[in-house]
Amino acid sequence: AAGVIQSPRHLIKEKRETATLKCYPIPRHDTVYWYQQGPGQDPQFLISFYEKMQSDKGSIPDRFSAQQFSDYHSELNMSSLELGDSALYFCASSRILAGVYEQYFGPGTRLTVT
Amino acid sequence: AQSVTQLDSQVPVFEEAPVELRCNYSSSVSVYLFWYVQYPNQGLQLLLKYLSGSTLVESINGFEAEFNKSQTSFHLRKPSVHISDTAEYFCAVSNQGGSEKLVFGKGTKLTVNP
């Protein structure tokens, strides 16, 4: 079965640089979520999109922005990177309209800021 | 606001022993409940879920969890663990009603020793 795809899997950036993370949800899933998991931490919700509209916002820094495109893929844009942004970034998808409330996670993008 | 408490940060057990990972939640509205498992350097995999109906839910690999509304708990159990069950286990909740974010507990590191 198709799963959530994230790219790149690993990314190394320097402080003050920008990064773009991409997420391709499971086909026919209408909702995308982004989470950040710091070292040894639980995942923290950043932002979500339902049918290409932002549906909820969590503890996402103003330096970060995200959007969902017409083909339902989503991108998380991160600017002025800081050392503390080093983390595993997960994308998840669900199919709310079909009553699929559980979220299926991608493998994550490991971002290292040096 | 919701919160999830996983009472044990680490649980060491011997192979073939029973195990229980505890999870309590707090919410002012009805919730969906989930257990996710994370193997080292991997993403989050859905282990089992409670959406409605029977309060006892089971996974295909022998885990089960029981929703107890009065005690606001969703403990995870397995009667006989294998070394391959060694992983981090996260309990999570989301509000009923659609595209709601997951709120995770801090995780329980299960280590199965031979």
PDB file of N, CA and C in Angstrom, chain B residues 10-103:
ATOM      1  N   GLN B  10      10.647   4.663  30.972  1.00  0.00           N
ATOM      2  CA  GLN B  10      11.391   3.476  30.538  1.00  0.00           C
ATOM      3  C   GLN B  10      10.804   2.247  31.216  1.00  0.00           C
ATOM      4  N   VAL B  11      10.652   1.176  30.429  1.00  0.00           N
ATOM      5  CA  VAL B  11      10.148  -0.089  30.971  1.00  0.00           C
ATOM      6  C   VAL B  11      11.053  -1.206  30.449  1.00  0.00           C
ATOM      7  N   PRO B  12      11.898  -1.768  31.322  1.00  0.00           N
ATOM      8  CA  PRO B  12      12.711  -2.933  30.927  1.00  0.00           C
ATOM      9  C   PRO B  12      12.002  -4.217  31.343  1.00  0.00           C
ATOM     10  N   VAL B  13      11.939  -5.184  30.426  1.00  0.00           N
ATOM     11  CA  VAL B  13      11.316  -6.475  30.735  1.00  0.00           C
ATOM     12  C   VAL B  13      12.128  -7.576  30.074  1.00  0.00           C
ATOM     13  N   PHE B  14      11.913  -8.806  30.550  1.00  0.00           N
ATOM     14  CA  PHE B  14      12.556  -9.941  29.920  1.00  0.00           C
ATOM     15  C   PHE B  14      11.639 -10.509  28.839  1.00  0.00           C
ATOM     16  N   GLU B  15      12.261 -11.132  27.859  1.00  0.00           N
ATOM     17  CA  GLU B  15      11.516 -11.760  26.773  1.00  0.00           C
ATOM     18  C   GLU B  15      10.501 -12.745  27.327  1.00  0.00           C
ATOM     19  N   GLU B  16       9.328 -12.772  26.710  1.00  0.00           N
ATOM     20  CA  GLU B  16       8.195 -13.638  27.040  1.00  0.00           C
ATOM     21  C   GLU B  16       7.453 -13.201  28.312  1.00  0.00           C
ATOM     22  N   ALA B  17       7.876 -12.114  28.942  1.00  0.00           N
ATOM     23  CA  ALA B  17       7.153 -11.591  30.101  1.00  0.00           C
ATOM     24  C   ALA B  17       6.004 -10.712  29.626  1.00  0.00           C
ATOM     25  N   PRO B  18       4.973 -10.518  30.458  1.00  0.00           N
ATOM     26  CA  PRO B  18       3.901  -9.582  30.110  1.00  0.00           C
ATOM     27  C   PRO B  18       4.357  -8.144  30.361  1.00  0.00           C
ATOM     28  N   VAL B  19       3.705  -7.218  29.680  1.00  0.00           N
ATOM     29  CA  VAL B  19       4.050  -5.812  29.872  1.00  0.00           C
ATOM     30  C   VAL B  19       2.790  -4.949  29.790  1.00  0.00           C
ATOM     31  N   GLU B  20       2.799  -3.861  30.528  1.00  0.00           N
ATOM     32  CA  GLU B  20       1.732  -2.862  30.446  1.00  0.00           C
ATOM     33  C   GLU B  20       2.390  -1.491  30.398  1.00  0.00           C
ATOM     34  N   LEU B  21       2.040  -0.723  29.388  1.00  0.00           N
ATOM     35  CA  LEU B  21       2.500   0.657  29.272  1.00  0.00           C
ATOM     36  C   LEU B  21       1.296   1.544  29.566  1.00  0.00           C
ATOM     37  N   ARG B  22       1.468   2.429  30.536  1.00  0.00           N
ATOM     38  CA  ARG B  22       0.325   3.191  31.022  1.00  0.00           C
ATOM     39  C   ARG B  22       0.185   4.540  30.316  1.00  0.00           C
ATOM     40  N   CYS B  23      -1.072   4.904  30.086  1.00  0.00           N
ATOM     41  CA  CYS B  23      -1.383   6.176  29.421  1.00  0.00           C
ATOM     42  C   CYS B  23      -2.651   6.741  30.041  1.00  0.00           C
ATOM     43  N   ASN B  24      -2.588   7.966  30.502  1.00  0.00           N
ATOM     44  CA  ASN B  24      -3.761   8.695  30.958  1.00  0.00           C
ATOM     45  C   ASN B  24      -3.877   9.983  30.171  1.00  0.00           C
ATOM     46  N   TYR B  25      -5.094  10.417  29.948  1.00  0.00           N
ATOM     47  CA  TYR B  25      -5.292  11.630  29.168  1.00  0.00           C
ATOM     48  C   TYR B  25      -6.242  12.564  29.897  1.00  0.00           C
ATOM     49  N   SER B  26      -6.203  13.811  29.489  1.00  0.00           N
ATOM     50  CA  SER B  26      -7.094  14.819  30.024  1.00  0.00           C
ATOM     51  C   SER B  26      -7.678  15.595  28.858  1.00  0.00           C
ATOM     52  N   SER B  27      -9.008  15.703  28.834  1.00  0.00           N
ATOM     53  CA  SER B  27      -9.655  16.459  27.761  1.00  0.00           C
ATOM     54  C   SER B  27     -11.055  16.845  28.212  1.00  0.00           C
ATOM     55  N   SER B  28     -11.504  18.006  27.763  1.00  0.00           N
ATOM     56  CA  SER B  28     -12.842  18.465  28.107  1.00  0.00           C
ATOM     57  C   SER B  28     -13.886  18.012  27.076  1.00  0.00           C
ATOM     58  N   VAL B  29     -13.398  17.393  25.990  1.00  0.00           N
ATOM     59  CA  VAL B  29     -14.302  16.908  24.952  1.00  0.00           C
ATOM     60  C   VAL B  29     -13.987  15.450  24.658  1.00  0.00           C
ATOM     61  N   SER B  30     -14.858  14.816  23.877  1.00  0.00           N
ATOM     62  CA  SER B  30     -14.626  13.420  23.509  1.00  0.00           C
ATOM     63  C   SER B  30     -13.408  13.326  22.604  1.00  0.00           C
ATOM     64  N   VAL B  31     -12.694  12.231  22.754  1.00  0.00           N
ATOM     65  CA  VAL B  31     -11.429  12.083  22.036  1.00  0.00           C
ATOM     66  C   VAL B  31     -11.341  10.751  21.304  1.00  0.00           C
ATOM     67  N   TYR B  32     -10.429  10.729  20.354  1.00  0.00           N
ATOM     68  CA  TYR B  32      -9.955   9.495  19.772  1.00  0.00           C
ATOM     69  C   TYR B  32      -8.604   9.207  20.439  1.00  0.00           C
ATOM     70  N   LEU B  33      -8.278   7.930  20.570  1.00  0.00           N
ATOM     71  CA  LEU B  33      -7.040   7.530  21.249  1.00  0.00           C
ATOM     72  C   LEU B  33      -6.212   6.615  20.366  1.00  0.00           C
ATOM     73  N   PHE B  34      -4.903   6.777  20.430  1.00  0.00           N
ATOM     74  CA  PHE B  34      -4.003   6.034  19.562  1.00  0.00           C
ATOM     75  C   PHE B  34      -2.742   5.618  20.324  1.00  0.00           C
ATOM     76  N   TRP B  35      -2.181   4.519  19.874  1.00  0.00           N
ATOM     77  CA  TRP B  35      -0.816   4.151  20.262  1.00  0.00           C
ATOM     78  C   TRP B  35       0.014   4.064  18.982  1.00  0.00           C
ATOM     79  N   TYR B  36       1.147   4.753  19.019  1.00  0.00           N
ATOM     80  CA  TYR B  36       2.104   4.696  17.918  1.00  0.00           C
ATOM     81  C   TYR B  36       3.401   4.084  18.433  1.00  0.00           C
ATOM     82  N   VAL B  37       4.113   3.370  17.553  1.00  0.00           N
ATOM     83  CA  VAL B  37       5.402   2.794  17.910  1.00  0.00           C
ATOM     84  C   VAL B  37       6.468   3.383  16.997  1.00  0.00           C
ATOM     85  N   GLN B  38       7.616   3.661  17.593  1.00  0.00           N
ATOM     86  CA  GLN B  38       8.731   4.229  16.835  1.00  0.00           C
ATOM     87  C   GLN B  38       9.975   3.393  17.098  1.00  0.00           C
ATOM     88  N   TYR B  39      10.443   2.700  16.073  1.00  0.00           N
ATOM     89  CA  TYR B  39      11.687   1.949  16.171  1.00  0.00           C
ATOM     90  C   TYR B  39      12.854   2.903  15.951  1.00  0.00           C
ATOM     91  N   PRO B  40      14.040   2.567  16.418  1.00  0.00           N
ATOM     92  CA  PRO B  40      15.182   3.485  16.325  1.00  0.00           C
ATOM     93  C   PRO B  40      15.392   4.016  14.914  1.00  0.00           C
ATOM     94  N   ASN B  41      15.517   5.325  14.820  1.00  0.00           N
ATOM     95  CA  ASN B  41      15.800   6.007  13.551  1.00  0.00           C
ATOM     96  C   ASN B  41      14.729   5.776  12.495  1.00  0.00           C
ATOM     97  N   GLN B  42      13.505   5.540  12.949  1.00  0.00           N
ATOM     98  CA  GLN B  42      12.410   5.343  12.005  1.00  0.00           C
ATOM     99  C   GLN B  42      11.245   6.274  12.336  1.00  0.00           C
ATOM    100  N   GLY B  43      10.235   6.236  11.486  1.00  0.00           N
ATOM    101  CA  GLY B  43       9.054   7.059  11.691  1.00  0.00           C
ATOM    102  C   GLY B  43       8.085   6.423  12.666  1.00  0.00           C
ATOM    103  N   LEU B  44       6.929   7.050  12.790  1.00  0.00           N
ATOM    104  CA  LEU B  44       5.887   6.588  13.707  1.00  0.00           C
ATOM    105  C   LEU B  44       4.927   5.661  12.976  1.00  0.00           C
ATOM    106  N   GLN B  45       4.699   4.506  13.574  1.00  0.00           N
ATOM    107  CA  GLN B  45       3.762   3.550  12.988  1.00  0.00           C
ATOM    108  C   GLN B  45       2.551   3.410  13.898  1.00  0.00           C
ATOM    109  N   LEU B  46       1.361   3.472  13.308  1.00  0.00           N
ATOM    110  CA  LEU B  46       0.150   3.300  14.087  1.00  0.00           C
ATOM    111  C   LEU B  46       0.056   1.862  14.563  1.00  0.00           C
ATOM    112  N   LEU B  47      -0.083   1.694  15.873  1.00  0.00           N
ATOM    113  CA  LEU B  47      -0.159   0.353  16.456  1.00  0.00           C
ATOM    114  C   LEU B  47      -1.613  -0.059  16.641  1.00  0.00           C
ATOM    115  N   LEU B  48      -2.401   0.810  17.270  1.00  0.00           N
ATOM    116  CA  LEU B  48      -3.827   0.572  17.382  1.00  0.00           C
ATOM    117  C   LEU B  48      -4.539   1.868  17.734  1.00  0.00           C
ATOM    118  N   LYS B  49      -5.861   1.819  17.617  1.00  0.00           N
ATOM    119  CA  LYS B  49      -6.665   3.031  17.769  1.00  0.00           C
ATOM    120  C   LYS B  49      -7.988   2.701  18.441  1.00  0.00           C
ATOM    121  N   TYR B  50      -8.507   3.692  19.160  1.00  0.00           N
ATOM    122  CA  TYR B  50      -9.877   3.617  19.653  1.00  0.00           C
ATOM    123  C   TYR B  50     -10.623   4.835  19.100  1.00  0.00           C
ATOM    124  N   LEU B  51     -11.652   4.558  18.306  1.00  0.00           N
ATOM    125  CA  LEU B  51     -12.491   5.629  17.773  1.00  0.00           C
ATOM    126  C   LEU B  51     -13.870   5.585  18.408  1.00  0.00           C
ATOM    127  N   SER B  52     -14.451   4.398  18.484  1.00  0.00           N
ATOM    128  CA  SER B  52     -15.759   4.213  19.095  1.00  0.00           C
ATOM    129  C   SER B  52     -15.997   2.708  19.222  1.00  0.00           C
ATOM    130  N   GLY B  53     -17.119   2.351  19.836  1.00  0.00           N
ATOM    131  CA  GLY B  53     -17.478   0.947  19.903  1.00  0.00           C
ATOM    132  C   GLY B  53     -16.797   0.221  21.047  1.00  0.00           C
ATOM    133  N   SER B  54     -16.374  -1.007  20.789  1.00  0.00           N
ATOM    134  CA  SER B  54     -15.745  -1.821  21.819  1.00  0.00           C
ATOM    135  C   SER B  54     -14.564  -1.107  22.449  1.00  0.00           C
ATOM    136  N   THR B  55     -14.514  -1.132  23.749  1.00  0.00           N
ATOM    137  CA  THR B  55     -13.446  -0.409  24.449  1.00  0.00           C
ATOM    138  C   THR B  55     -12.125  -1.164  24.429  1.00  0.00           C
ATOM    139  N   LEU B  56     -12.146  -2.428  24.027  1.00  0.00           N
ATOM    140  CA  LEU B  56     -10.921  -3.207  23.923  1.00  0.00           C
ATOM    141  C   LEU B  56     -10.530  -3.310  22.455  1.00  0.00           C
ATOM    142  N   VAL B  57      -9.357  -2.819  22.138  1.00  0.00           N
ATOM    143  CA  VAL B  57      -8.881  -2.857  20.759  1.00  0.00           C
ATOM    144  C   VAL B  57      -7.589  -3.653  20.699  1.00  0.00           C
ATOM    145  N   GLU B  58      -7.397  -4.330  19.567  1.00  0.00           N
ATOM    146  CA  GLU B  58      -6.239  -5.215  19.440  1.00  0.00           C
ATOM    147  C   GLU B  58      -5.465  -4.907  18.168  1.00  0.00           C
ATOM    148  N   SER B  59      -4.154  -5.170  18.211  1.00  0.00           N
ATOM    149  CA  SER B  59      -3.323  -5.027  17.021  1.00  0.00           C
ATOM    150  C   SER B  59      -3.014  -6.416  16.462  1.00  0.00           C
ATOM    151  N   ILE B  60      -2.444  -6.439  15.272  1.00  0.00           N
ATOM    152  CA  ILE B  60      -2.170  -7.722  14.637  1.00  0.00           C
ATOM    153  C   ILE B  60      -0.979  -8.423  15.257  1.00  0.00           C
ATOM    154  N   ASN B  61      -0.158  -7.716  16.025  1.00  0.00           N
ATOM    155  CA  ASN B  61       1.038  -8.346  16.591  1.00  0.00           C
ATOM    156  C   ASN B  61       0.913  -8.585  18.094  1.00  0.00           C
ATOM    157  N   GLY B  62      -0.310  -8.763  18.581  1.00  0.00           N
ATOM    158  CA  GLY B  62      -0.505  -9.210  19.947  1.00  0.00           C
ATOM    159  C   GLY B  62      -0.699  -8.145  21.007  1.00  0.00           C
ATOM    160  N   PHE B  63      -0.575  -6.879  20.650  1.00  0.00           N
ATOM    161  CA  PHE B  63      -0.836  -5.813  21.617  1.00  0.00           C
ATOM    162  C   PHE B  63      -2.343  -5.558  21.719  1.00  0.00           C
ATOM    163  N   GLU B  64      -2.762  -5.093  22.870  1.00  0.00           N
ATOM    164  CA  GLU B  64      -4.139  -4.672  23.054  1.00  0.00           C
ATOM    165  C   GLU B  64      -4.161  -3.459  23.986  1.00  0.00           C
ATOM    166  N   ALA B  65      -5.221  -2.684  23.875  1.00  0.00           N
ATOM    167  CA  ALA B  65      -5.389  -1.531  24.761  1.00  0.00           C
ATOM    168  C   ALA B  65      -6.860  -1.414  25.095  1.00  0.00           C
ATOM    169  N   GLU B  66      -7.133  -0.932  26.280  1.00  0.00           N
ATOM    170  CA  GLU B  66      -8.521  -0.789  26.715  1.00  0.00           C
ATOM    171  C   GLU B  66      -8.807   0.647  27.087  1.00  0.00           C
ATOM    172  N   PHE B  67      -9.845   1.194  26.478  1.00  0.00           N
ATOM    173  CA  PHE B  67     -10.293   2.549  26.776  1.00  0.00           C
ATOM    174  C   PHE B  67     -11.146   2.512  28.032  1.00  0.00           C
ATOM    175  N   ASN B  68     -10.753   3.283  29.034  1.00  0.00           N
ATOM    176  CA  ASN B  68     -11.521   3.374  30.263  1.00  0.00           C
ATOM    177  C   ASN B  68     -11.894   4.832  30.462  1.00  0.00           C
ATOM    178  N   LYS B  69     -13.143   5.155  30.156  1.00  0.00           N
ATOM    179  CA  LYS B  69     -13.570   6.559  30.183  1.00  0.00           C
ATOM    180  C   LYS B  69     -13.570   7.119  31.602  1.00  0.00           C
ATOM    181  N   SER B  70     -13.988   6.320  32.558  1.00  0.00           N
ATOM    182  CA  SER B  70     -14.088   6.820  33.935  1.00  0.00           C
ATOM    183  C   SER B  70     -12.701   7.124  34.521  1.00  0.00           C
ATOM    184  N   GLN B  71     -11.722   6.345  34.104  1.00  0.00           N
ATOM    185  CA  GLN B  71     -10.363   6.563  34.586  1.00  0.00           C
ATOM    186  C   GLN B  71      -9.521   7.344  33.586  1.00  0.00           C
ATOM    187  N   THR B  72     -10.115   7.758  32.504  1.00  0.00           N
ATOM    188  CA  THR B  72      -9.430   8.475  31.413  1.00  0.00           C
ATOM    189  C   THR B  72      -8.081   7.822  31.110  1.00  0.00           C
ATOM    190  N   SER B  73      -8.143   6.522  30.850  1.00  0.00           N
ATOM    191  CA  SER B  73      -6.908   5.780  30.585  1.00  0.00           C
ATOM    192  C   SER B  73      -7.024   4.990  29.287  1.00  0.00           C
ATOM    193  N   PHE B  74      -5.876   4.642  28.745  1.00  0.00           N
ATOM    194  CA  PHE B  74      -5.797   3.848  27.512  1.00  0.00           C
ATOM    195  C   PHE B  74      -4.478   3.074  27.585  1.00  0.00           C
ATOM    196  N   HIS B  75      -4.411   2.151  28.531  1.00  0.00           N
ATOM    197  CA  HIS B  75      -3.176   1.405  28.763  1.00  0.00           C
ATOM    198  C   HIS B  75      -2.946   0.350  27.684  1.00  0.00           C
ATOM    199  N   LEU B  76      -1.695   0.158  27.355  1.00  0.00           N
ATOM    200  CA  LEU B  76      -1.287  -0.804  26.313  1.00  0.00           C
ATOM    201  C   LEU B  76      -0.710  -2.041  26.993  1.00  0.00           C
ATOM    202  N   ARG B  77      -1.135  -3.215  26.525  1.00  0.00           N
ATOM    203  CA  ARG B  77      -0.677  -4.448  27.155  1.00  0.00           C
ATOM    204  C   ARG B  77      -0.295  -5.483  26.102  1.00  0.00           C
ATOM    205  N   LYS B  78       0.621  -6.359  26.511  1.00  0.00           N
ATOM    206  CA  LYS B  78       0.951  -7.522  25.693  1.00  0.00           C
ATOM    207  C   LYS B  78       1.295  -8.656  26.647  1.00  0.00           C
ATOM    208  N   PRO B  79       0.700  -9.822  26.465  1.00  0.00           N
ATOM    209  CA  PRO B  79       0.914 -10.920  27.429  1.00  0.00           C
ATOM    210  C   PRO B  79       2.300 -11.542  27.374  1.00  0.00           C
ATOM    211  N   SER B  80       2.968 -11.424  26.220  1.00  0.00           N
ATOM    212  CA  SER B  80       4.285 -12.045  26.089  1.00  0.00           C
ATOM    213  C   SER B  80       5.088 -11.264  25.043  1.00  0.00           C
ATOM    214  N   VAL B  81       6.113 -10.566  25.487  1.00  0.00           N
ATOM    215  CA  VAL B  81       6.847  -9.688  24.559  1.00  0.00           C
ATOM    216  C   VAL B  81       8.028 -10.419  23.919  1.00  0.00           C
ATOM    217  N   HIS B  82       8.424  -9.887  22.755  1.00  0.00           N
ATOM    218  CA  HIS B  82       9.583 -10.398  22.030  1.00  0.00           C
ATOM    219  C   HIS B  82      10.649  -9.319  21.982  1.00  0.00           C
ATOM    220  N   ILE B  83      11.871  -9.753  21.737  1.00  0.00           N
ATOM    221  CA  ILE B  83      12.957  -8.785  21.629  1.00  0.00           C
ATOM    222  C   ILE B  83      12.659  -7.743  20.557  1.00  0.00           C
ATOM    223  N   SER B  84      11.988  -8.156  19.512  1.00  0.00           N
ATOM    224  CA  SER B  84      11.658  -7.238  18.409  1.00  0.00           C
ATOM    225  C   SER B  84      10.651  -6.156  18.811  1.00  0.00           C
ATOM    226  N   ASP B  85      10.049  -6.270  19.986  1.00  0.00           N
ATOM    227  CA  ASP B  85       9.119  -5.231  20.466  1.00  0.00           C
ATOM    228  C   ASP B  85       9.862  -4.051  21.082  1.00  0.00           C
ATOM    229  N   THR B  86      11.160  -4.155  21.211  1.00  0.00           N
ATOM    230  CA  THR B  86      11.962  -3.051  21.747  1.00  0.00           C
ATOM    231  C   THR B  86      11.793  -1.829  20.863  1.00  0.00           C
ATOM    232  N   ALA B  87      11.284  -0.741  21.450  1.00  0.00           N
ATOM    233  CA  ALA B  87      10.972   0.468  20.683  1.00  0.00           C
ATOM    234  C   ALA B  87      10.456   1.531  21.656  1.00  0.00           C
ATOM    235  N   GLU B  88      10.181   2.707  21.104  1.00  0.00           N
ATOM    236  CA  GLU B  88       9.539   3.790  21.855  1.00  0.00           C
ATOM    237  C   GLU B  88       8.060   3.753  21.507  1.00  0.00           C
ATOM    238  N   TYR B  89       7.226   3.844  22.533  1.00  0.00           N
ATOM    239  CA  TYR B  89       5.786   3.785  22.332  1.00  0.00           C
ATOM    240  C   TYR B  89       5.166   5.111  22.780  1.00  0.00           C
ATOM    241  N   PHE B  90       4.380   5.699  21.885  1.00  0.00           N
ATOM    242  CA  PHE B  90       3.737   6.981  22.160  1.00  0.00           C
ATOM    243  C   PHE B  90       2.225   6.806  22.197  1.00  0.00           C
ATOM    244  N   CYS B  91       1.617   7.312  23.260  1.00  0.00           N
ATOM    245  CA  CYS B  91       0.174   7.402  23.346  1.00  0.00           C
ATOM    246  C   CYS B  91      -0.223   8.783  22.839  1.00  0.00           C
ATOM    247  N   ALA B  92      -1.335   8.880  22.114  1.00  0.00           N
ATOM    248  CA  ALA B  92      -1.747  10.168  21.553  1.00  0.00           C
ATOM    249  C   ALA B  92      -3.258  10.284  21.553  1.00  0.00           C
ATOM    250  N   VAL B  93      -3.728  11.526  21.638  1.00  0.00           N
ATOM    251  CA  VAL B  93      -5.161  11.791  21.570  1.00  0.00           C
ATOM    252  C   VAL B  93      -5.435  12.865  20.532  1.00  0.00           C
ATOM    253  N   SER B  94      -6.638  12.844  20.000  1.00  0.00           N
ATOM    254  CA  SER B  94      -7.110  13.945  19.173  1.00  0.00           C
ATOM    255  C   SER B  94      -8.592  14.147  19.478  1.00  0.00           C
ATOM    256  N   ASN B  95      -9.051  15.392  19.331  1.00  0.00           N
ATOM    257  CA  ASN B  95     -10.459  15.666  19.541  1.00  0.00           C
ATOM    258  C   ASN B  95     -11.285  14.984  18.479  1.00  0.00           C
ATOM    259  N   GLN B  96     -12.441  14.490  18.858  1.00  0.00           N
ATOM    260  CA  GLN B  96     -13.353  13.979  17.855  1.00  0.00           C
ATOM    261  C   GLN B  96     -13.879  15.155  17.036  1.00  0.00           C
ATOM    262  N   GLY B  97     -14.144  14.880  15.787  1.00  0.00           N
ATOM    263  CA  GLY B  97     -14.745  15.950  14.985  1.00  0.00           C
ATOM    264  C   GLY B  97     -13.995  16.285  13.735  1.00  0.00           C
ATOM    265  N   GLY B  98     -12.931  15.515  13.411  1.00  0.00           N
ATOM    266  CA  GLY B  98     -12.332  15.749  12.117  1.00  0.00           C
ATOM    267  C   GLY B  98     -10.853  15.974  12.124  1.00  0.00           C
ATOM    268  N   SER B  99     -10.426  16.985  11.427  1.00  0.00           N
ATOM    269  CA  SER B  99      -8.996  17.182  11.156  1.00  0.00           C
ATOM    270  C   SER B  99      -8.272  17.757  12.361  1.00  0.00           C
ATOM    271  N   GLU B 100      -8.259  17.008  13.425  1.00  0.00           N
ATOM    272  CA  GLU B 100      -7.675  17.496  14.659  1.00  0.00           C
ATOM    273  C   GLU B 100      -6.255  16.994  14.858  1.00  0.00           C
ATOM    274  N   LYS B 101      -5.419  17.844  15.398  1.00  0.00           N
ATOM    275  CA  LYS B 101      -4.035  17.486  15.633  1.00  0.00           C
ATOM    276  C   LYS B 101      -3.930  16.414  16.710  1.00  0.00           C
ATOM    277  N   LEU B 102      -2.829  15.666  16.663  1.00  0.00           N
ATOM    278  CA  LEU B 102      -2.516  14.705  17.707  1.00  0.00           C
ATOM    279  C   LEU B 102      -1.710  15.393  18.804  1.00  0.00           C
ATOM    280  N   VAL B 103      -2.078  15.080  20.035  1.00  0.00           N
ATOM    281  CA  VAL B 103      -1.277  15.489  21.189  1.00  0.00           C
ATOM    282  C   VAL B 103      -0.657  14.226  21.753  1.00  0.00           C
TER     283      VAL B 103
END
